Structure formats: C-alpha cells, structure tokens
Amino acid sequence: MSVAVVFDSAGTLLRTYRVARDLLQDEMLIEVETIPLTFADEGRVLVLLHLRSRSVIDAPPDQLLSNYLQEQSIGFGVSCSQKIVPADDVAEILYTDRQARISDMQACIRRVWSCCKQETVVAMNSGVILNLDLPGIEFTVTTGGRPFRGAQEAISELHRMGVPVYIASGDRVTKLERMGDYFGIPRERVYGVATPSMKARIVEELQEQYDKVVMIGDAINDLKAFQKADLAILTEQQSDTKPGILYANTDLVIRDVSEVPGIVAKLLKDTTATREKCNNINSNMIQRED
C-alpha cells in the first residue's frame, strides 16, 4: 500500500499575509484573499511576477511597473483566472500597462514586511491582478508567509512513515523550492505556478504511481485537485471562512496541519486491514472450491 501527500502552500503550510493595492480606488486592501478577489470579475487574471522584493524597493518609485518589468526581463506565470487566457495576451497587457508604478508594488512589499519582520522564515511573492476588460493592471499584490507551527514536524513524521510529500502551489517555483528545502522536501517534488487545473493533473499523475493520493488545501484553487484526490482534506488553520462548494468536495476538515500524519496513518492501517480481509476471503473461497 503506497500513499502520497500533496500540500498546497499559502494558507496550508504557511500562515500567509496578503495585501493588494487597488489602483482604481487608490486604496490598500489588508489581509485580502487574492483568489476570491480575482474570481470576483470575469476579466481578472492573477499573475505571479518572477522578481526580487529588494530590487523592487531599490527601483525609482515613479517608474512605470511595465517599464521596469521589461528593463529587468522579469518573467511571469498565470496563477488563476476564470477563463483560459493565452500567455501572449497577458504579456501584451502586462508589459504595456500605463497605470501601475513601482511605488504601488513597493507599498505592498513594505506592508507585508511590516507584518513579517519578526518571523524567522518568510516566503515572499509579488504579482498583479490584470483586468482584460480595462485592459490593464488593476491591483498590485504581495504575499508573505511563515510556516505554521507544527508544519515541519508533521512533514518529518510523514517522511518517517515512508510517505512521500509533494507541494503543488500557485506560488513562484524558486520560493517554493527554498521552502521545500526548509521542510526537507526534494525539489523534484515541488510544483510551482500551478493553476487549479495543473494541481488536478498533478494529483492524477501521482495516482499512476501510488495507490492513494491525499490532497490538502485551503482555498477555491484547490477544488479541482480535491475532486481528483482519493482523500481531500480542507484546512481551516488560516481561516474558516470558505465557499460552501469547498466543504461539499472535502472528505475531512482539520484545524491544524499537525493532524495530517495521524489521518494518513489511519488511512494506511484501514487500507491494509481491508486488503488482509479480502485476501482471507479469497483464500477461504479457494479452499472451499478445492
């Protein structure tokens, strides 16, 4: 019997601080949920930027963000959207936008830094929410996260049980790899810039290698993976305010990531017991036929 466990990152392994700057309303949104914000408008696309926070802070505040991205050859990944949007369409809007300035991104980064400055391990990511109907950048976004207490111990316990652990997240690959190093997860088991559909495909591919695949997440972008997984676990450690459809597609709800090893141990035990029972039944049937 083989079991693999797939974790989402933000809100699942990491206590996450998220802020967004609304460029149209000229206001900061604190502790905002970026995925529901993106899905609130059909034209919005959450785009992850492959940039370094310190470099952005050192850039001229009045510079257009689009010019900075071009000058620094900053790449991107589409984290989520309501509809399929070609990368070329995203690039056209991202690199020609005339609204967002470096100062908008700097404001987000500084706000997250102020929340996370006391933390010893922090994963930072920044991006934008484009609106195809404007078209242009509607929000600049920064997230920062620190591992939940007990997360590292939970993953170590899974490893001791011989259970391979994977990360599938919409966050940037390099950030996730460093986080994987912290948790002791091999980099080849870390999947970054994973859209909801990609997470579902990752679960399906792992099901070809393992008897059971467990998916653990906390947000609507985990829904498709939940629907594919053999066991879907929703965590409320970050927040218990979630769409009803998530609960409808979840097998278990937990309040703490430290509960995961016990659940997996029970899954292994129950499956082994069922298999032994089936083997005994088959053995008895063969004996009777003889």
Tab-separated table of C-alpha atoms in Angstrom:
chain	number	residue	atom	x	y	z
A	1	MET	CA	0.000	0.000	0.000
A	2	SER	CA	1.526	3.318	-1.064
A	3	VAL	CA	0.248	6.785	-0.198
A	4	ALA	CA	1.456	10.218	-1.372
A	5	VAL	CA	0.503	13.519	0.252
A	6	VAL	CA	0.210	16.770	-1.703
A	7	PHE	CA	0.171	20.091	0.151
A	8	ASP	CA	-0.864	23.483	-1.106
A	9	SER	CA	1.437	26.231	0.158
A	10	ALA	CA	-0.152	29.545	1.208
A	11	GLY	CA	-2.760	29.049	3.922
A	12	THR	CA	-1.955	25.334	4.186
A	13	LEU	CA	1.709	25.054	5.133
A	14	LEU	CA	2.213	28.796	5.556
A	15	ARG	CA	0.371	31.373	7.642
A	16	THR	CA	0.028	33.963	4.915
A	17	TYR	CA	-0.197	37.754	4.976
A	18	ARG	CA	-1.707	39.195	1.799
A	19	VAL	CA	-2.105	42.804	0.743
A	20	ALA	CA	-3.255	44.379	-2.505
A	21	ARG	CA	-3.216	47.930	-3.769
A	22	ASP	CA	-6.392	48.846	-5.648
A	23	LEU	CA	-5.133	51.208	-8.349
A	24	LEU	CA	-8.581	52.319	-9.466
A	25	GLN	CA	-9.781	53.188	-5.957
A	26	ASP	CA	-6.333	54.282	-4.701
A	27	GLU	CA	-6.516	52.204	-1.520
A	28	MET	CA	-4.739	49.346	0.232
A	29	LEU	CA	-6.596	46.106	0.912
A	30	ILE	CA	-5.210	44.367	4.006
A	31	GLU	CA	-5.442	40.602	4.700
A	32	VAL	CA	-7.164	40.209	1.350
A	33	GLU	CA	-7.913	36.852	-0.258
A	34	THR	CA	-6.371	37.228	-3.707
A	35	ILE	CA	-8.128	34.285	-5.349
A	36	PRO	CA	-11.709	35.371	-4.467
A	37	LEU	CA	-10.668	38.913	-5.452
A	38	THR	CA	-9.561	37.606	-8.839
A	39	PHE	CA	-12.682	35.495	-9.342
A	40	ALA	CA	-14.946	38.428	-8.446
A	41	ASP	CA	-14.591	39.742	-12.008
A	42	GLU	CA	-14.515	37.524	-15.096
A	43	GLY	CA	-11.888	39.726	-16.718
A	44	ARG	CA	-9.337	39.440	-13.908
A	45	VAL	CA	-6.169	37.353	-14.077
A	46	LEU	CA	-3.830	36.779	-11.122
A	47	VAL	CA	-0.257	36.985	-12.427
A	48	LEU	CA	2.805	35.974	-10.419
A	49	LEU	CA	5.930	38.011	-11.193
A	50	HIS	CA	9.399	36.468	-11.010
A	51	LEU	CA	11.034	39.393	-9.246
A	52	ARG	CA	13.081	40.055	-6.116
A	53	SER	CA	11.468	42.247	-3.462
A	54	ARG	CA	14.708	44.055	-2.568
A	55	SER	CA	15.331	45.003	-6.203
A	56	VAL	CA	11.836	46.489	-6.454
A	57	ILE	CA	12.371	48.525	-3.273
A	58	ASP	CA	15.597	49.946	-4.747
A	59	ALA	CA	13.910	50.982	-8.036
A	60	PRO	CA	12.653	54.552	-8.740
A	61	PRO	CA	9.132	54.874	-7.228
A	62	ASP	CA	7.727	56.890	-10.150
A	63	GLN	CA	8.858	54.420	-12.809
A	64	LEU	CA	6.096	52.560	-14.621
A	65	LEU	CA	5.960	48.978	-13.421
A	66	SER	CA	5.639	47.781	-17.022
A	67	ASN	CA	8.875	49.562	-17.985
A	68	TYR	CA	10.684	48.041	-15.012
A	69	LEU	CA	9.485	44.552	-15.943
A	70	GLN	CA	10.761	44.994	-19.487
A	71	GLU	CA	14.110	46.503	-18.475
A	72	GLN	CA	14.787	43.721	-15.954
A	73	SER	CA	13.425	40.969	-18.230
A	74	ILE	CA	11.009	39.885	-15.482
A	75	GLY	CA	9.024	36.789	-16.396
A	76	PHE	CA	5.591	35.801	-15.124
A	77	GLY	CA	3.201	32.927	-14.552
A	78	VAL	CA	-0.587	32.909	-14.564
A	79	SER	CA	-1.761	31.739	-11.144
A	80	CYS	CA	-5.513	31.737	-11.738
A	81	SER	CA	-8.360	33.170	-13.821
A	82	GLN	CA	-11.972	32.309	-14.576
A	83	LYS	CA	-11.212	31.515	-18.200
A	84	ILE	CA	-8.244	30.333	-20.228
A	85	VAL	CA	-6.129	33.314	-21.238
A	86	PRO	CA	-3.229	32.912	-23.699
A	87	ALA	CA	0.159	33.928	-22.250
A	88	ASP	CA	0.702	36.308	-25.172
A	89	ASP	CA	-2.464	38.231	-24.220
A	90	VAL	CA	-1.283	38.506	-20.621
A	91	ALA	CA	2.171	39.678	-21.736
A	92	GLU	CA	0.700	42.321	-24.028
A	93	ILE	CA	-1.243	43.926	-21.174
A	94	LEU	CA	1.427	43.398	-18.514
A	95	TYR	CA	4.298	44.963	-20.444
A	96	THR	CA	2.353	47.904	-21.920
A	97	ASP	CA	0.324	48.987	-18.861
A	98	ARG	CA	0.436	52.741	-18.144
A	99	GLN	CA	-1.312	52.717	-14.755
A	100	ALA	CA	0.793	50.813	-12.193
A	101	ARG	CA	4.009	52.326	-10.892
A	102	ILE	CA	6.866	50.884	-8.888
A	103	SER	CA	5.569	52.786	-5.851
A	104	ASP	CA	2.367	50.698	-5.954
A	105	MET	CA	4.350	47.489	-5.665
A	106	GLN	CA	6.706	48.981	-3.078
A	107	ALA	CA	3.723	49.876	-0.879
A	108	CYS	CA	2.569	46.232	-0.904
A	109	ILE	CA	6.027	44.845	-0.182
A	110	ARG	CA	6.652	47.234	2.704
A	111	ARG	CA	3.278	46.428	4.247
A	112	VAL	CA	3.980	42.679	4.208
A	113	TRP	CA	7.486	43.249	5.546
A	114	SER	CA	5.990	45.177	8.459
A	115	CYS	CA	3.796	42.153	9.284
A	116	CYS	CA	6.514	39.533	8.848
A	117	LYS	CA	9.620	41.288	10.164
A	118	GLN	CA	9.566	39.302	13.432
A	119	GLU	CA	9.401	35.965	11.636
A	120	THR	CA	12.472	33.788	11.154
A	121	VAL	CA	11.327	32.063	7.938
A	122	VAL	CA	9.357	34.127	5.438
A	123	ALA	CA	8.408	33.339	1.845
A	124	MET	CA	7.617	36.447	-0.204
A	125	ASN	CA	5.836	36.652	-3.556
A	126	SER	CA	4.553	39.595	-5.554
A	127	GLY	CA	2.344	39.923	-8.582
A	128	VAL	CA	-0.522	41.805	-10.147
A	129	ILE	CA	-4.154	41.272	-10.985
A	130	LEU	CA	-4.774	42.244	-14.581
A	131	ASN	CA	-8.194	43.132	-15.895
A	132	LEU	CA	-8.642	42.152	-19.530
A	133	ASP	CA	-11.638	44.474	-19.833
A	134	LEU	CA	-9.767	47.677	-18.875
A	135	PRO	CA	-7.295	46.496	-20.166
A	136	GLY	CA	-4.503	46.972	-17.644
A	137	ILE	CA	-3.212	46.283	-14.143
A	138	GLU	CA	-5.988	46.706	-11.582
A	139	PHE	CA	-4.140	45.597	-8.417
A	140	THR	CA	-0.566	45.097	-7.284
A	141	VAL	CA	-0.260	42.227	-4.810
A	142	THR	CA	2.284	40.926	-2.289
A	143	THR	CA	2.075	37.892	-0.027
A	144	GLY	CA	4.391	36.803	2.739
A	145	GLY	CA	4.163	33.618	4.735
A	146	ARG	CA	5.790	31.788	7.596
A	147	PRO	CA	5.367	28.068	8.307
A	148	PHE	CA	2.547	27.166	10.647
A	149	ARG	CA	3.734	25.867	13.991
A	150	GLY	CA	3.942	22.107	13.700
A	151	ALA	CA	4.160	22.038	9.886
A	152	GLN	CA	7.796	20.990	9.772
A	153	GLU	CA	7.220	18.310	12.408
A	154	ALA	CA	4.187	16.983	10.508
A	155	ILE	CA	6.166	16.612	7.289
A	156	SER	CA	9.072	14.989	9.142
A	157	GLU	CA	6.641	12.473	10.663
A	158	LEU	CA	5.230	11.658	7.203
A	159	HIS	CA	8.775	11.057	5.978
A	160	ARG	CA	9.433	8.741	8.945
A	161	MET	CA	6.298	6.827	7.948
A	162	GLY	CA	7.736	6.391	4.454
A	163	VAL	CA	5.097	8.648	2.907
A	164	PRO	CA	6.382	10.914	0.104
A	165	VAL	CA	5.329	14.574	0.384
A	166	TYR	CA	4.740	16.947	-2.521
A	167	ILE	CA	3.959	20.664	-2.796
A	168	ALA	CA	1.681	21.968	-5.568
A	169	SER	CA	1.087	25.693	-5.394
A	170	GLY	CA	0.467	28.781	-7.477
A	171	ASP	CA	3.493	30.427	-5.857
A	172	ARG	CA	6.800	31.074	-7.604
A	173	VAL	CA	8.995	27.999	-8.151
A	174	THR	CA	12.219	29.410	-6.649
A	175	LYS	CA	10.413	30.490	-3.480
A	176	LEU	CA	8.725	27.103	-3.166
A	177	GLU	CA	11.994	25.250	-3.671
A	178	ARG	CA	13.570	27.160	-0.786
A	179	MET	CA	10.524	26.386	1.314
A	180	GLY	CA	10.843	22.733	0.295
A	181	ASP	CA	14.473	22.806	1.448
A	182	TYR	CA	13.293	24.081	4.841
A	183	PHE	CA	10.740	21.277	5.133
A	184	GLY	CA	13.089	18.623	3.750
A	185	ILE	CA	11.022	18.042	0.603
A	186	PRO	CA	13.106	17.181	-2.507
A	187	ARG	CA	12.939	19.863	-5.185
A	188	GLU	CA	11.710	17.391	-7.788
A	189	ARG	CA	8.564	17.036	-5.658
A	190	VAL	CA	7.846	20.772	-5.675
A	191	TYR	CA	5.480	22.131	-8.346
A	192	GLY	CA	5.230	25.915	-8.631
A	193	VAL	CA	2.990	28.342	-10.560
A	194	ALA	CA	0.381	25.565	-10.550
A	195	THR	CA	-3.069	26.646	-11.722
A	196	PRO	CA	-6.159	24.805	-10.385
A	197	SER	CA	-6.183	22.567	-13.475
A	198	MET	CA	-2.468	21.838	-13.129
A	199	LYS	CA	-2.956	20.815	-9.495
A	200	ALA	CA	-5.629	18.354	-10.597
A	201	ARG	CA	-3.296	16.926	-13.258
A	202	ILE	CA	-0.510	16.557	-10.692
A	203	VAL	CA	-2.855	14.517	-8.485
A	204	GLU	CA	-3.861	12.341	-11.457
A	205	GLU	CA	-0.232	11.731	-12.435
A	206	LEU	CA	0.659	10.756	-8.877
A	207	GLN	CA	-2.266	8.325	-8.815
A	208	GLU	CA	-0.450	6.375	-11.525
A	209	GLN	CA	2.487	5.917	-9.114
A	210	TYR	CA	0.705	5.478	-5.754
A	211	ASP	CA	-2.332	3.558	-4.509
A	212	LYS	CA	-3.783	6.627	-2.771
A	213	VAL	CA	-3.147	10.358	-3.166
A	214	VAL	CA	-4.132	12.777	-0.388
A	215	MET	CA	-4.645	16.458	-1.274
A	216	ILE	CA	-4.507	19.109	1.455
A	217	GLY	CA	-5.535	22.690	0.686
A	218	ASP	CA	-7.423	25.675	1.970
A	219	ALA	CA	-8.886	27.636	-0.952
A	220	ILE	CA	-11.051	27.500	-4.052
A	221	ASN	CA	-7.997	26.994	-6.281
A	222	ASP	CA	-7.610	23.548	-4.645
A	223	LEU	CA	-11.136	22.460	-5.626
A	224	LYS	CA	-10.247	20.599	-8.832
A	225	ALA	CA	-7.435	18.746	-7.059
A	226	PHE	CA	-9.846	17.855	-4.228
A	227	GLN	CA	-12.237	16.352	-6.777
A	228	LYS	CA	-9.490	14.136	-8.207
A	229	ALA	CA	-7.824	13.080	-4.943
A	230	ASP	CA	-8.554	9.821	-3.139
A	231	LEU	CA	-8.770	11.792	0.105
A	232	ALA	CA	-9.402	15.557	0.152
A	233	ILE	CA	-8.525	17.443	3.342
A	234	LEU	CA	-9.564	21.065	3.861
A	235	THR	CA	-7.625	23.016	6.469
A	236	GLU	CA	-9.155	25.920	8.402
A	237	GLN	CA	-5.913	26.864	10.134
A	238	GLN	CA	-5.662	30.183	8.285
A	239	SER	CA	-9.381	30.922	8.051
A	240	ASP	CA	-12.719	29.162	8.485
A	241	THR	CA	-14.498	31.469	6.045
A	242	LYS	CA	-14.630	29.453	2.831
A	243	PRO	CA	-17.073	28.815	-0.039
A	244	GLY	CA	-19.600	26.067	0.587
A	245	ILE	CA	-18.519	24.219	-2.560
A	246	LEU	CA	-15.175	23.502	-0.916
A	247	TYR	CA	-16.832	21.745	2.023
A	248	ALA	CA	-19.075	19.828	-0.382
A	249	ASN	CA	-15.998	18.392	-2.118
A	250	THR	CA	-13.977	17.666	1.025
A	251	ASP	CA	-13.657	14.355	2.868
A	252	LEU	CA	-12.176	15.797	6.073
A	253	VAL	CA	-11.814	19.249	7.667
A	254	ILE	CA	-8.910	19.962	10.014
A	255	ARG	CA	-7.915	22.904	12.201
A	256	ASP	CA	-4.189	22.180	12.380
A	257	VAL	CA	-1.689	20.743	9.904
A	258	SER	CA	-0.266	18.599	12.708
A	259	GLU	CA	-3.366	16.378	12.341
A	260	VAL	CA	-2.241	15.112	8.932
A	261	PRO	CA	0.185	12.316	9.964
A	262	GLY	CA	-2.493	10.694	12.161
A	263	ILE	CA	-5.007	10.776	9.315
A	264	VAL	CA	-2.532	9.236	6.894
A	265	ALA	CA	-1.538	6.574	9.436
A	266	LYS	CA	-5.212	5.612	9.816
A	267	LEU	CA	-5.616	5.507	6.033
A	268	LEU	CA	-2.653	3.152	5.770
A	269	LYS	CA	-3.966	0.967	8.594
A	270	ASP	CA	-7.542	0.816	7.282
A	271	THR	CA	-6.415	0.007	3.756
A	272	THR	CA	-4.039	-2.704	4.977
A	273	ALA	CA	-6.758	-4.242	7.150
A	274	THR	CA	-9.215	-4.217	4.231
A	275	ARG	CA	-6.663	-5.840	1.957
A	276	GLU	CA	-5.906	-8.557	4.516
A	277	LYS	CA	-9.625	-9.223	4.939
A	278	CYS	CA	-10.060	-9.546	1.177
A	279	ASN	CA	-7.084	-11.894	0.988
A	280	ASN	CA	-8.562	-14.071	3.748
A	281	ILE	CA	-11.922	-14.213	1.974
A	282	ASN	CA	-10.281	-15.171	-1.302
A	283	SER	CA	-8.189	-17.811	0.456
A	284	ASN	CA	-11.288	-19.340	2.084
A	285	MET	CA	-13.127	-19.394	-1.233
A	286	ILE	CA	-10.227	-21.209	-2.899
A	287	GLN	CA	-10.106	-23.761	-0.076
A	288	ARG	CA	-13.852	-24.440	-0.414
A	289	GLU	CA	-13.532	-24.926	-4.159
A	290	ASP	CA	-10.749	-27.434	-3.534
